[in-house]
Coordinates of C-alpha atoms and ligand atoms in Angstrom, one line a residue:
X113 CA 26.4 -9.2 30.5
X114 CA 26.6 -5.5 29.7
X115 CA 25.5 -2.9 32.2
X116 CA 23.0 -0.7 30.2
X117 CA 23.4 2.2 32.9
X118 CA 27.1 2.0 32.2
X119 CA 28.5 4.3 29.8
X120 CA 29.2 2.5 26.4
X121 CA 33.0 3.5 26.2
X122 CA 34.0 5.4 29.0
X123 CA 37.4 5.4 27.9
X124 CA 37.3 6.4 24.3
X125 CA 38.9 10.0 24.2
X126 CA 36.7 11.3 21.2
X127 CA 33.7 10.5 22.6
X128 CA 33.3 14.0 24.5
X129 CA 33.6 16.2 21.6
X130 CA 31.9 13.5 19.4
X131 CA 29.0 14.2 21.6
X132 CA 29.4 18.3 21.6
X133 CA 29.4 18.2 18.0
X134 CA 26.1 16.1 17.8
X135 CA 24.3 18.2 19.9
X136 CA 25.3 21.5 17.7
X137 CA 22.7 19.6 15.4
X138 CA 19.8 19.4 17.6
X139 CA 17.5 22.5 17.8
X140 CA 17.6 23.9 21.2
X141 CA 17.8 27.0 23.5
X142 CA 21.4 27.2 22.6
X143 CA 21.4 26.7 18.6
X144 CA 18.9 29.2 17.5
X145 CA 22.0 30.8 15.7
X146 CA 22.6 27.9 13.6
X147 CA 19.1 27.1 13.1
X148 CA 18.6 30.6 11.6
X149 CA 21.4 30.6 9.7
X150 CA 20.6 27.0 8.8
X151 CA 17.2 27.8 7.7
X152 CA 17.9 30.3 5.7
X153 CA 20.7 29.1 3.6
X154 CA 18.3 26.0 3.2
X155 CA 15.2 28.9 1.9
X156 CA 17.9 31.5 0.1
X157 CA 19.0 27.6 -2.2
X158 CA 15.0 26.8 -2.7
X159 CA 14.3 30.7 -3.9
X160 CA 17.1 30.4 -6.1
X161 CA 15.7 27.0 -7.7
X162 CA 12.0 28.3 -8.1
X163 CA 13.5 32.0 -9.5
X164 CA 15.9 30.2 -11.6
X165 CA 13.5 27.3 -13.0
X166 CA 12.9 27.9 -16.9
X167 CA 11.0 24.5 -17.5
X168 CA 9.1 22.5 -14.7
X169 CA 11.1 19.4 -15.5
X170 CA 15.0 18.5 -16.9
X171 CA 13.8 15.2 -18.2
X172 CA 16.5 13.5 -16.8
X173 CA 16.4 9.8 -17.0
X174 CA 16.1 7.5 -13.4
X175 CA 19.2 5.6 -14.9
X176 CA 21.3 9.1 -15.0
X177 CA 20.3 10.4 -11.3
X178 CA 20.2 7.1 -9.9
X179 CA 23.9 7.0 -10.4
X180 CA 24.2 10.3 -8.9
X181 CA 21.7 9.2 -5.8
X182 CA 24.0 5.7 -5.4
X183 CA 27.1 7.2 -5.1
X184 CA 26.6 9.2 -2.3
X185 CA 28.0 7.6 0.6
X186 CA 25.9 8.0 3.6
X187 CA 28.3 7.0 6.1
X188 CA 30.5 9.7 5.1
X189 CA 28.9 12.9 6.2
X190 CA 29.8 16.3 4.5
X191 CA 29.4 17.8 7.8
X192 CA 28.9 20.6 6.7
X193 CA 25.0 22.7 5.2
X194 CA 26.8 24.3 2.0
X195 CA 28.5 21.2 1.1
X196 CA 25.4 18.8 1.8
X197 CA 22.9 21.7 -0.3
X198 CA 25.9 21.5 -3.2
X199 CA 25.6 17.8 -3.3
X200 CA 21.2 18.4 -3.0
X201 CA 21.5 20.6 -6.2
X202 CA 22.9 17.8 -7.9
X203 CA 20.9 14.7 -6.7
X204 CA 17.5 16.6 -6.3
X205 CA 17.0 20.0 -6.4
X206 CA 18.1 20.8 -10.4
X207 CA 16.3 18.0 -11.5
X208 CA 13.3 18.1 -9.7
X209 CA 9.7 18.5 -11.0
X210 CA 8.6 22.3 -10.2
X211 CA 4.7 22.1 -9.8
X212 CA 4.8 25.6 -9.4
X213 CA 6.2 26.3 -13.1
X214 CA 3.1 27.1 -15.5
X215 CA 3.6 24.6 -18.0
X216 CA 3.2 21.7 -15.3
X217 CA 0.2 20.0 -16.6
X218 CA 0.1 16.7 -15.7
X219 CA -1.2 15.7 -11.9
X220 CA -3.1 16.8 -9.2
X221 CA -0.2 19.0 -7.8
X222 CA -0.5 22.3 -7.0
X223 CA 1.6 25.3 -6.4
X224 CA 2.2 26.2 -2.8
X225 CA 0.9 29.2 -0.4
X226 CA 3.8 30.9 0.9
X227 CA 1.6 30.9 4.5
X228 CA 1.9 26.9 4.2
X229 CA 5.7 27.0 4.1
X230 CA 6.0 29.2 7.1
X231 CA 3.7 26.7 8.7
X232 CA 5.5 24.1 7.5
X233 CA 8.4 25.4 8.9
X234 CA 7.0 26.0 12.2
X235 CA 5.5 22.4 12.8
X236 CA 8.3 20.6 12.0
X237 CA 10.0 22.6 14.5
X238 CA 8.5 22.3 17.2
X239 CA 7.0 18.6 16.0
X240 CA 4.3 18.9 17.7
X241 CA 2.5 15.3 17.3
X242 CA -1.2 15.0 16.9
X243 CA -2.2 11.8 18.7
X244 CA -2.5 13.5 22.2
X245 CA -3.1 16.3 24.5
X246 CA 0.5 15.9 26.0
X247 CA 2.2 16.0 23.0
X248 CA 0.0 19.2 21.0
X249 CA -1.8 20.9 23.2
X250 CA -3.1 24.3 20.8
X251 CA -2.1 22.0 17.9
X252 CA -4.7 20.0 18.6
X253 CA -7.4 22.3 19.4
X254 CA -5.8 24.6 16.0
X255 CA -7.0 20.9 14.0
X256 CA -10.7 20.7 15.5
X257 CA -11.1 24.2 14.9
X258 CA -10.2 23.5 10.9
X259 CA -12.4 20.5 11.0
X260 CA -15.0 22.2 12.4
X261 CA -14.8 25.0 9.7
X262 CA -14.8 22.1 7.1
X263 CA -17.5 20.7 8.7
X264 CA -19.6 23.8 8.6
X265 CA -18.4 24.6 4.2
X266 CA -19.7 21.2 4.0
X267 CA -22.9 22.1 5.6
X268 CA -22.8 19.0 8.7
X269 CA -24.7 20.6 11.7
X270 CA -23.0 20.1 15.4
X271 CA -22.7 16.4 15.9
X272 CA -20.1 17.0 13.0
X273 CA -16.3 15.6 13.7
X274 CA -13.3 14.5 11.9
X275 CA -10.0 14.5 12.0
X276 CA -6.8 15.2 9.5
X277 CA -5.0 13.0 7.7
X278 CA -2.0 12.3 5.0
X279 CA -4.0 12.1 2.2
X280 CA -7.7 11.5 0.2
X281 CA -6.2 7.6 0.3
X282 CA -6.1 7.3 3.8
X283 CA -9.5 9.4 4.3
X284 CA -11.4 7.1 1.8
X285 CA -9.7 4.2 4.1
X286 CA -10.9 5.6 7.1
X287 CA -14.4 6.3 5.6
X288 CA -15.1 3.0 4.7
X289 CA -13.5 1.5 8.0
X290 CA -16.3 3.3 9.5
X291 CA -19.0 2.4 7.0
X292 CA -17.9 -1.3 7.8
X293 CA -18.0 -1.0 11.2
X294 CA -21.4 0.6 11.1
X295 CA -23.0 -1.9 9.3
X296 CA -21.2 -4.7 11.5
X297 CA -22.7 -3.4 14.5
X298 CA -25.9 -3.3 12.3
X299 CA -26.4 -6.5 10.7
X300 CA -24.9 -8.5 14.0
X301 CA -23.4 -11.3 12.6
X302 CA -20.5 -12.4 12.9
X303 CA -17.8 -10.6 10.8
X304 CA -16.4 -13.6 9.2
X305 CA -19.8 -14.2 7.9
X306 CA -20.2 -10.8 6.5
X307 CA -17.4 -9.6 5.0
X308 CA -17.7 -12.1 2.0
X309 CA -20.7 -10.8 1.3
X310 CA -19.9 -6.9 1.8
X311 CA -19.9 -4.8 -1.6
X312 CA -18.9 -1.2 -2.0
X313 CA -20.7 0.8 -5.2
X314 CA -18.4 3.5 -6.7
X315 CA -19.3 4.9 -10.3
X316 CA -16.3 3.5 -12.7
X317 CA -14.6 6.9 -12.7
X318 CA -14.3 6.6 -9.2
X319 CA -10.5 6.4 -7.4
X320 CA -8.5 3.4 -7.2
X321 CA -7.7 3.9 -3.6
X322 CA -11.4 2.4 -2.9
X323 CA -10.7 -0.8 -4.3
X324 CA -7.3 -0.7 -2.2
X325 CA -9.4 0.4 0.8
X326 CA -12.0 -2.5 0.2
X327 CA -9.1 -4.7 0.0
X328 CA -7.2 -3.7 3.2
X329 CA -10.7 -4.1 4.6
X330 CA -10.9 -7.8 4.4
X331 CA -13.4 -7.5 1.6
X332 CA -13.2 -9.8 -1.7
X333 CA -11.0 -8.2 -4.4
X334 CA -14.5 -7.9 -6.8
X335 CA -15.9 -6.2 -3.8
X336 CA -15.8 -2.7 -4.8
X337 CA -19.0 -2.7 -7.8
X338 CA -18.4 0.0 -11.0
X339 CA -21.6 1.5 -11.4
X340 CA -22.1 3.1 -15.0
X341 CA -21.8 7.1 -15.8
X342 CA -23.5 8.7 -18.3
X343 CA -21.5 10.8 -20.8
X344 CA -20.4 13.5 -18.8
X345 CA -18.7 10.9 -16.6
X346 CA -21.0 11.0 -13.7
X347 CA -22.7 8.1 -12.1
X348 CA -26.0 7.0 -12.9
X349 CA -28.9 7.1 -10.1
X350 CA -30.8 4.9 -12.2
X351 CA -27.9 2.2 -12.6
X352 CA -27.3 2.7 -8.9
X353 CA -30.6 2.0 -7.8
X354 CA -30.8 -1.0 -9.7
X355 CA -27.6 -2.1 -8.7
X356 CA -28.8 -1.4 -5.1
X357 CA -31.5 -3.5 -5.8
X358 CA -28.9 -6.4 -7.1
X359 CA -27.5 -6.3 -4.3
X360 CA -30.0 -6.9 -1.9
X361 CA -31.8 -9.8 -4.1
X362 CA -28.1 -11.6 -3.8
X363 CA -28.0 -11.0 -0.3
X364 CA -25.1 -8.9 -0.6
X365 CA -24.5 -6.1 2.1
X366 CA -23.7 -2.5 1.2
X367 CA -21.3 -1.4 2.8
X368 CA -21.5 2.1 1.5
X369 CA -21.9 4.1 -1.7
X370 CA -19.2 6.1 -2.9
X371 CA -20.0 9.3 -4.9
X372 CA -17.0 11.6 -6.4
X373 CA -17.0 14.8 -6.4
X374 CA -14.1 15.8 -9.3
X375 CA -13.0 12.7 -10.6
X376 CA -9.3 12.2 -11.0
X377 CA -9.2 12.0 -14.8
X378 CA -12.7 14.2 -15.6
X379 CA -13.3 16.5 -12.7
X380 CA -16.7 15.0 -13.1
X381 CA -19.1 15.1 -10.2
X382 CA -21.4 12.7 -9.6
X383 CA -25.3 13.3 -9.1
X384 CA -24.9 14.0 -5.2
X385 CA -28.6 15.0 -4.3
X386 CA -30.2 11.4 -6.2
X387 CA -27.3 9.8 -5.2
X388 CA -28.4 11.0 -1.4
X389 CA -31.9 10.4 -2.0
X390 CA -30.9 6.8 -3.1
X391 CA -29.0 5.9 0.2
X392 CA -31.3 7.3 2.6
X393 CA -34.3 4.9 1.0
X394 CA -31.8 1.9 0.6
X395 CA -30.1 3.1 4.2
X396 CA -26.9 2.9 3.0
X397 CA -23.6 5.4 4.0
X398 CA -22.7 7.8 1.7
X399 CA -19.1 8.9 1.5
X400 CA -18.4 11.4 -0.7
X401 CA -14.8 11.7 -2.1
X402 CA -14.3 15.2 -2.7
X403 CA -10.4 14.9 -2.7
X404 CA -10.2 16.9 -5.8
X405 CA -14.0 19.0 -5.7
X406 CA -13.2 20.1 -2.4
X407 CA -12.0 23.2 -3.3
X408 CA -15.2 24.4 -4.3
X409 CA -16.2 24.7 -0.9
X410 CA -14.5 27.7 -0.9
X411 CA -15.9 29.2 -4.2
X412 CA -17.2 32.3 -5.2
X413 CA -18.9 31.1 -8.0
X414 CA -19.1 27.3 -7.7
X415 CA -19.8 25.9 -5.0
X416 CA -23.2 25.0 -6.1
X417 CA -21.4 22.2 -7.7
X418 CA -21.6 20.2 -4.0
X419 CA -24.9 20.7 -3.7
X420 CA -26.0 17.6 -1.9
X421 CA -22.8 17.2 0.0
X422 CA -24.5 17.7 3.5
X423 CA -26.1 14.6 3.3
X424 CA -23.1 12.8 3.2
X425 CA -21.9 10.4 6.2
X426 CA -18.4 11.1 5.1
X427 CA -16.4 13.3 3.2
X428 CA -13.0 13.3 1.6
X429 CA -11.3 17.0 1.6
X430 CA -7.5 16.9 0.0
X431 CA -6.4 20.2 1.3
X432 CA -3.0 19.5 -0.5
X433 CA -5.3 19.3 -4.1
X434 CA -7.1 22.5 -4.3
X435 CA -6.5 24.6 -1.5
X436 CA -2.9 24.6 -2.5
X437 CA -1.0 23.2 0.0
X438 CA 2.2 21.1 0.4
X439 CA 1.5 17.5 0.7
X440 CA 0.4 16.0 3.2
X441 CA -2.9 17.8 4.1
X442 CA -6.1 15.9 3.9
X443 CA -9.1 15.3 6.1
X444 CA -12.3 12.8 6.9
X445 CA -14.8 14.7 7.9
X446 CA -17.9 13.0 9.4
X447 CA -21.8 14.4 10.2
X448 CA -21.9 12.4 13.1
X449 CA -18.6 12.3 15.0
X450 CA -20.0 9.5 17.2
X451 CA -19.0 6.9 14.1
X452 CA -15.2 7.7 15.1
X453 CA -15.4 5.5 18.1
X454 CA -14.7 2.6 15.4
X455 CA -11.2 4.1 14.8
X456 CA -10.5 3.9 18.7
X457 CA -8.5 1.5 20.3
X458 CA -6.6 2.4 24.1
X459 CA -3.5 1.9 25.0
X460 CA -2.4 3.0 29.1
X461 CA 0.8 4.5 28.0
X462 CA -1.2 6.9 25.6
X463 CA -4.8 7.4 25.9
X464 CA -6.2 5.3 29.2
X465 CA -10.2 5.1 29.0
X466 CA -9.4 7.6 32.5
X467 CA -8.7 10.3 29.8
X468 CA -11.7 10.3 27.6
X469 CA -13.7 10.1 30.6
X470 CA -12.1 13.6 31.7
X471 CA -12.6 14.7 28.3
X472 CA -9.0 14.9 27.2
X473 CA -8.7 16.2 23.6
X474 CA -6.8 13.0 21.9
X475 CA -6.7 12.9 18.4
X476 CA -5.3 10.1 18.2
X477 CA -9.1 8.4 19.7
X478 CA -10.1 9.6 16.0
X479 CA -7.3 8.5 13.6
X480 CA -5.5 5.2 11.9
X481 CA -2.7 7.2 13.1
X482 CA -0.9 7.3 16.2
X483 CA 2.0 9.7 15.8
X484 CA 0.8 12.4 13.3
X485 CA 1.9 15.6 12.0
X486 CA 0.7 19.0 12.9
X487 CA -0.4 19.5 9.2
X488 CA -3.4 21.6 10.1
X489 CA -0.9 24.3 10.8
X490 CA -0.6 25.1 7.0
X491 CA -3.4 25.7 6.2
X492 CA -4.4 27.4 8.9
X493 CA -1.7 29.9 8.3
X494 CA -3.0 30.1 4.8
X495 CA -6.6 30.8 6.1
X496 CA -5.4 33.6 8.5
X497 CA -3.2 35.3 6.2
X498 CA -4.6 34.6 3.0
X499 CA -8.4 33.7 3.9
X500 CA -10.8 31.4 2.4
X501 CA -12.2 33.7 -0.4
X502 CA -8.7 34.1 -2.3
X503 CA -8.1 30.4 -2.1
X504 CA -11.2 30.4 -4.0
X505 CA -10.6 32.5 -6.4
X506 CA -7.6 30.7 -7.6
X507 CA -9.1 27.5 -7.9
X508 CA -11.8 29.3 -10.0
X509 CA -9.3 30.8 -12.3
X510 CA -7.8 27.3 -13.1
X511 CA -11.4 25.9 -13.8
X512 CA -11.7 29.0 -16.4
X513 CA -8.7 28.2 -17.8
X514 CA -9.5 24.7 -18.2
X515 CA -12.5 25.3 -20.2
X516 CA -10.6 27.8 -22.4
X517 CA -8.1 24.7 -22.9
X518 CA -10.8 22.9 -23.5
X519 CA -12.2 24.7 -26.1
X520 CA -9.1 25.6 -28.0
X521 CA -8.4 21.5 -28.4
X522 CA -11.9 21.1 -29.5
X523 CA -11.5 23.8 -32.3
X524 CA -7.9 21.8 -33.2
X525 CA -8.9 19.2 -35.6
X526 CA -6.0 17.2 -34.9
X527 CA -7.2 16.5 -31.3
X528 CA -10.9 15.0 -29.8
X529 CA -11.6 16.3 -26.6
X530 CA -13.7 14.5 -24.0
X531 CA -16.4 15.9 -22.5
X532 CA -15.8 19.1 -20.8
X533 CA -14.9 19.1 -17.4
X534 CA -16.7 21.0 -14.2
X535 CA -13.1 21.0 -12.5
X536 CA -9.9 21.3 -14.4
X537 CA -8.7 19.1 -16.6
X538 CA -8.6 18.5 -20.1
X539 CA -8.4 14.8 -21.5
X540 CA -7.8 14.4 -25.5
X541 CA -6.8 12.2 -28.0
X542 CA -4.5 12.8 -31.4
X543 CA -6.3 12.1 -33.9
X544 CA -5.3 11.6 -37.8
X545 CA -6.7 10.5 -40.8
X546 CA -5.8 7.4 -41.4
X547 CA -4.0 6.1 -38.6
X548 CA -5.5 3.1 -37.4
X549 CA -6.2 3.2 -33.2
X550 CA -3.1 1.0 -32.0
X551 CA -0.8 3.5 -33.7
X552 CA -2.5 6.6 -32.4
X553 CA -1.5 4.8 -29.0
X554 CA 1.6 4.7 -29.5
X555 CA 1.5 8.3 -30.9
X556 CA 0.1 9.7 -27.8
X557 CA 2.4 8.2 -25.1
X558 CA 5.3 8.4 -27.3
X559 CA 4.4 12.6 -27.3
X560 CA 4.1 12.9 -23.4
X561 CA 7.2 10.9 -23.3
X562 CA 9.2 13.0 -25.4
X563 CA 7.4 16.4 -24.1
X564 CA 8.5 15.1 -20.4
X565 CA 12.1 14.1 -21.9
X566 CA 12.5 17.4 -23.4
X567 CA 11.5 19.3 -20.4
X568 CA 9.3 22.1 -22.4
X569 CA 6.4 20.2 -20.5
X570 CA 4.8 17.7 -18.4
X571 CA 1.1 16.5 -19.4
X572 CA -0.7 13.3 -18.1
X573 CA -1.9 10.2 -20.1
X574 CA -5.1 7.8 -18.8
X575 CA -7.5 5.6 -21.1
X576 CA -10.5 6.6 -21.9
X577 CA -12.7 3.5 -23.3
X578 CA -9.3 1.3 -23.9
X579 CA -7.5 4.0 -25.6
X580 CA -4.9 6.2 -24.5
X581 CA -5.4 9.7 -24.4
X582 CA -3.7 12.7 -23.0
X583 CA -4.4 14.6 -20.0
X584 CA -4.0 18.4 -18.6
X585 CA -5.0 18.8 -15.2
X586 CA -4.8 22.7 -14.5
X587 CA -4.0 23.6 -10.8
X588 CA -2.0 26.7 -11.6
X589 CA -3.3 30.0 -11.9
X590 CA -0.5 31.4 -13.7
X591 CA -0.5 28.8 -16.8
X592 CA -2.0 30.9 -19.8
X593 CA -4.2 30.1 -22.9
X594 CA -0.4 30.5 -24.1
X595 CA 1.2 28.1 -22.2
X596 CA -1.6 25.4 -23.2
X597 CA -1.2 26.1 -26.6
X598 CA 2.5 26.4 -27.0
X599 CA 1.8 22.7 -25.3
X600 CA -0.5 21.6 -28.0
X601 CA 1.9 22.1 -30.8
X602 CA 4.9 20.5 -29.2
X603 CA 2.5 17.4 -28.3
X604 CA 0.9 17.8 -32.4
X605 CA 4.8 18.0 -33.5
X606 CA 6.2 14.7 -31.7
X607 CA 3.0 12.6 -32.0
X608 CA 3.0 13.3 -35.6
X609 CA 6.5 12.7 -36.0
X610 CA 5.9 9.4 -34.2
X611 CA 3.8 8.5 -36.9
X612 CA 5.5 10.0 -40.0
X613 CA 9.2 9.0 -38.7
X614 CA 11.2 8.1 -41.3
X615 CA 12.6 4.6 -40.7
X616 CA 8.8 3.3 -39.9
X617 CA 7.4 1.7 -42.8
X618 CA 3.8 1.9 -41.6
X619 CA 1.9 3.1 -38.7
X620 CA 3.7 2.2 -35.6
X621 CA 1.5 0.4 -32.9
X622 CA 4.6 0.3 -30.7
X623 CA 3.4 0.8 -26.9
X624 CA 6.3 2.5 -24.8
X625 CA 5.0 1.1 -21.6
X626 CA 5.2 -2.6 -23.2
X627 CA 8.6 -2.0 -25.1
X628 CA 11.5 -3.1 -23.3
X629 CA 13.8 0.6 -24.0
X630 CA 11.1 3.1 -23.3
X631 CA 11.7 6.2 -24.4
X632 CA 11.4 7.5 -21.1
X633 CA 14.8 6.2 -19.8
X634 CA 16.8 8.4 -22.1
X635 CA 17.2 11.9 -22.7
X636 CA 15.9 13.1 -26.2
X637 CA 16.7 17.1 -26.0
Ligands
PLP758 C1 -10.8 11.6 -6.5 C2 -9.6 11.2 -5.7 N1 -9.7 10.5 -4.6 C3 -8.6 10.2 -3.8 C4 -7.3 10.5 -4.3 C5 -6.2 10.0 -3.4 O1 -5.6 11.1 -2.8 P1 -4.1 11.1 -2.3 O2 -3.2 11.0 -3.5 O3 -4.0 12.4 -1.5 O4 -4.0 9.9 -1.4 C6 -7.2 11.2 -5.4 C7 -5.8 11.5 -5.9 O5 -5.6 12.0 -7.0 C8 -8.3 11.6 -6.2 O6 -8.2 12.2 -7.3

């Protein structure tokens, strides 16, 4: 049997140096140089790329970089920063999708605030990890005080708690973990008997990661209950409360209610103050997902838009949406931080019941995860250099812009446009005279297709009543009426020359997504 204290070749004359030249790649008191130099060869390569970017996408195909990506041997290092940045250019960096170029359009990515970066920069570090005092310190006490400022936009008195986390996925998770555990310790029976009957009521323009959280949650896959919206895409009270009702004649358990605020596709926010009227009566949680909407706590001029928030048990804040910085940065926030005992569990090598007796600050007594990033950090950089009010007024420009989008596709009668959006995005349909519905389909993804091929732009696409339609969502201050409208021609052009092409008989109901070459995969500059 091997002796583990014995070295593992003693013998082996490389293995010295081997070792000396590993260590030149750890950061430590004695490679500042390199991580300087490092650093900024790494920055100096990135500056270049966002200076240099003409279009926020090359349309390359996954087939053409995936044989670039594959052939990179990565037992073969290049041992060296300029070679392995070379070798980046090719595999990432020139082909990558540049959120920060204006005519970006398509998802809810935002450009970056340089104060982020630097925080980025500085928590990766020193990697600080979140989970406990021994392995933060300030970090962690830097992430209550952002919570706590959260808390307070959001209008939760002191009992208020809650606690960072990679995304509005994982906070909606968490939110609902918490709802379930609630109403657990509430109903008393035991959980195998419950969960069957536990339903979640979201309006149907609500996020997807709900159902995925009901799921993960042990409840059935028709758990999560689509309440109706009106035409502005917000949920009905009145359909709630008889849905509410439903529920309790069937014996079903409500686990919580989920209102949006800023729906993914239509910005749309739902009805917070009936909706919060309705849960108190029915006593029911109310988690609000403000993944997108959350930026509006920081509003000059809209933040009446939340109005109703407070009442919330939980809330969703994607700080990596509308506060504009780099993924990940989300947070749960709570009104009553007690409810964060359900995410607790203790382990003696981490966070003994000894320390929470004394008080210790562990995060990790509040989160799904154990070790976590210092993400706070960013935007708490952004807060102290940039401050809260010019983070607003940059998500208020994009909602302008949006409704000037808006308005310039409903003028365009070659486009429909859906109802206007409180946030900022911009869903429409081609339209032509004619065409029948399956062929506008086709149309429509065949134009974002070709737009994203050519590089010129990158819009979204979602359904809206079984039909395809296309989507802007604006997060960037710097895209003009311009930019939209140069958009709106090149979509006009290749939708309509979709539908006019030459070797198509008739209207084309050809679905990229179902055909078995989509257009996507190749290159049509
Ligand atoms: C309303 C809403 N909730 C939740 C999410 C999920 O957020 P994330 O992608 O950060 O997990 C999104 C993402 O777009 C969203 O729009």
């Amino acid at each position: 049997m091997v002796d583990p204290r014995s070295p593992s070749t003693p013998s082996d004359p490389d293995l010295a140096s081997v070792r000396a030249a590993a260590r030149t790649h750890l950061l430590h008191e004695g490679t500042v140089d390199r991580y300087r130099q490092v650093l900024a060869e790494g920055i100096d390569r990135v500056a270049r790329v966002v200076a240099d970017a003409d279009r926020p996408c090359t349309g390359i195909s996954p087939g053409e970089l995936n044989s670039l990506v594959s052939a990179v041997d990565l037992d073969r290092p290049l041992g060296d920063t300029t070679a392995a940045l070379d070798e980046l250019a090719d595999v990432y960096l020139r082909d990558a999708v540049y959120f920060h170029h204006p005519r970006y359009l398509a998802h809810l990515n935002c450009p970056v605030a340089i104060p982020a970066l630097l925080g980025e920069a500085v928590l990766s570090a020193l990697n600080s990890s979140l989970d406990t005092w021994d392995q933060s310190a300030g970090a962690t006490l830097i992430e209550r005080r952002l919570v706590d400022w959260t808390a307070r936009r959001i209008g939760f008195g002191d009992a208020a708690d809650g606690v960072f986390t990679s995304g509005g996925t994982q906070s909606n998770l968490q939110a609902l973990l918490l709802a379930r555990e609630e109403l657990l310790d509430r109903l008393g029976s035991p959980r195998h008997d419950a969960l069957p009957r536990m339903r979640i009521l979201m309006s149907e323009a609500g996020h997807f990661s709900v159902h995925k959280a009901a799921r993960l949650l042990g409840l059935r896959r028709d758990a999560v209950l689509p309440v109706p919206v009106d035409q502005s895409w917000r949920m009905m009270p009145a359909a709630l409360a008889r849905e509410l009702v439903r529920c309790r004649e069937r014996g079903e358990h409500v686990v919580a209610v989920v209102a949006t605020a800023g729906t993914t596709d239509f910005g749309s926010i739902d009805p917070l103050p009936e909706i919060a009227d309705l849960c108190a009566e029915a006593g029911v949680w109310l988690h609000v997902d403000a993944a997108y909407g959350g930026g509006l706590l920081v509003s000059r001029t809209r933040s009446h838009l939340l109005a109703g928030i407070d009442r919330a048990d939980s809330v969703t804040v994607d700080f990596h949406k509308t506060f504009f910085q780099p993924v990940s940065s989300s947070a749960l926030v709570v009104g009553d931080g007690a409810v964060l005992r359900h995410a607790t569990d203790r382990a003696d090598y981490l966070n003994p019941r000894w320390m929470a007796e004394r008080e210790v600050p562990n995060q990790v007594d509040k989160s799904l995860q154990t070790t976590r990033r210092f993400d706070a950090l960013k935007l708490w950089l952004t807060l102290r250099v940039t401050g809260p009010e010019q983070l607003g007024v940059l998500f208020d420009e994009v909602v302008e812009r949006a409704g000037e989008a808006w308005r310039l596709l409903g003028a365009d009668p070659r486009f429909e446009v859906v109802t206007p959006s409180p946030l900022s995005t911009v869903v429409f349909r081609y339209v032509e005279d004619g065409a029948d519905q399956e062929a506008l389909d086709g149309a429509i993804l065949h134009a974002r297709e070709a737009l994203a091929a050519s590089g010129s732009g990158v819009v979204a696409s979602t359904r809206v009543h079984g039909r395809h339609h296309l989507k802007l969502t604006l997060l960037n201050p710097r895209t003009t009426v311009e930019d939209i409208a140069h958009l709106v021609e090149l979509i006009a052009e290749h939708a309509g020359g979709y539908l006019f092409a030459p070797d198509t008989a008739k209207w084309r109901a050809e679905c990229p997504s179902t055909t078995s070459s989509p257009s996507a995969w190749v290159r049509t500059t």
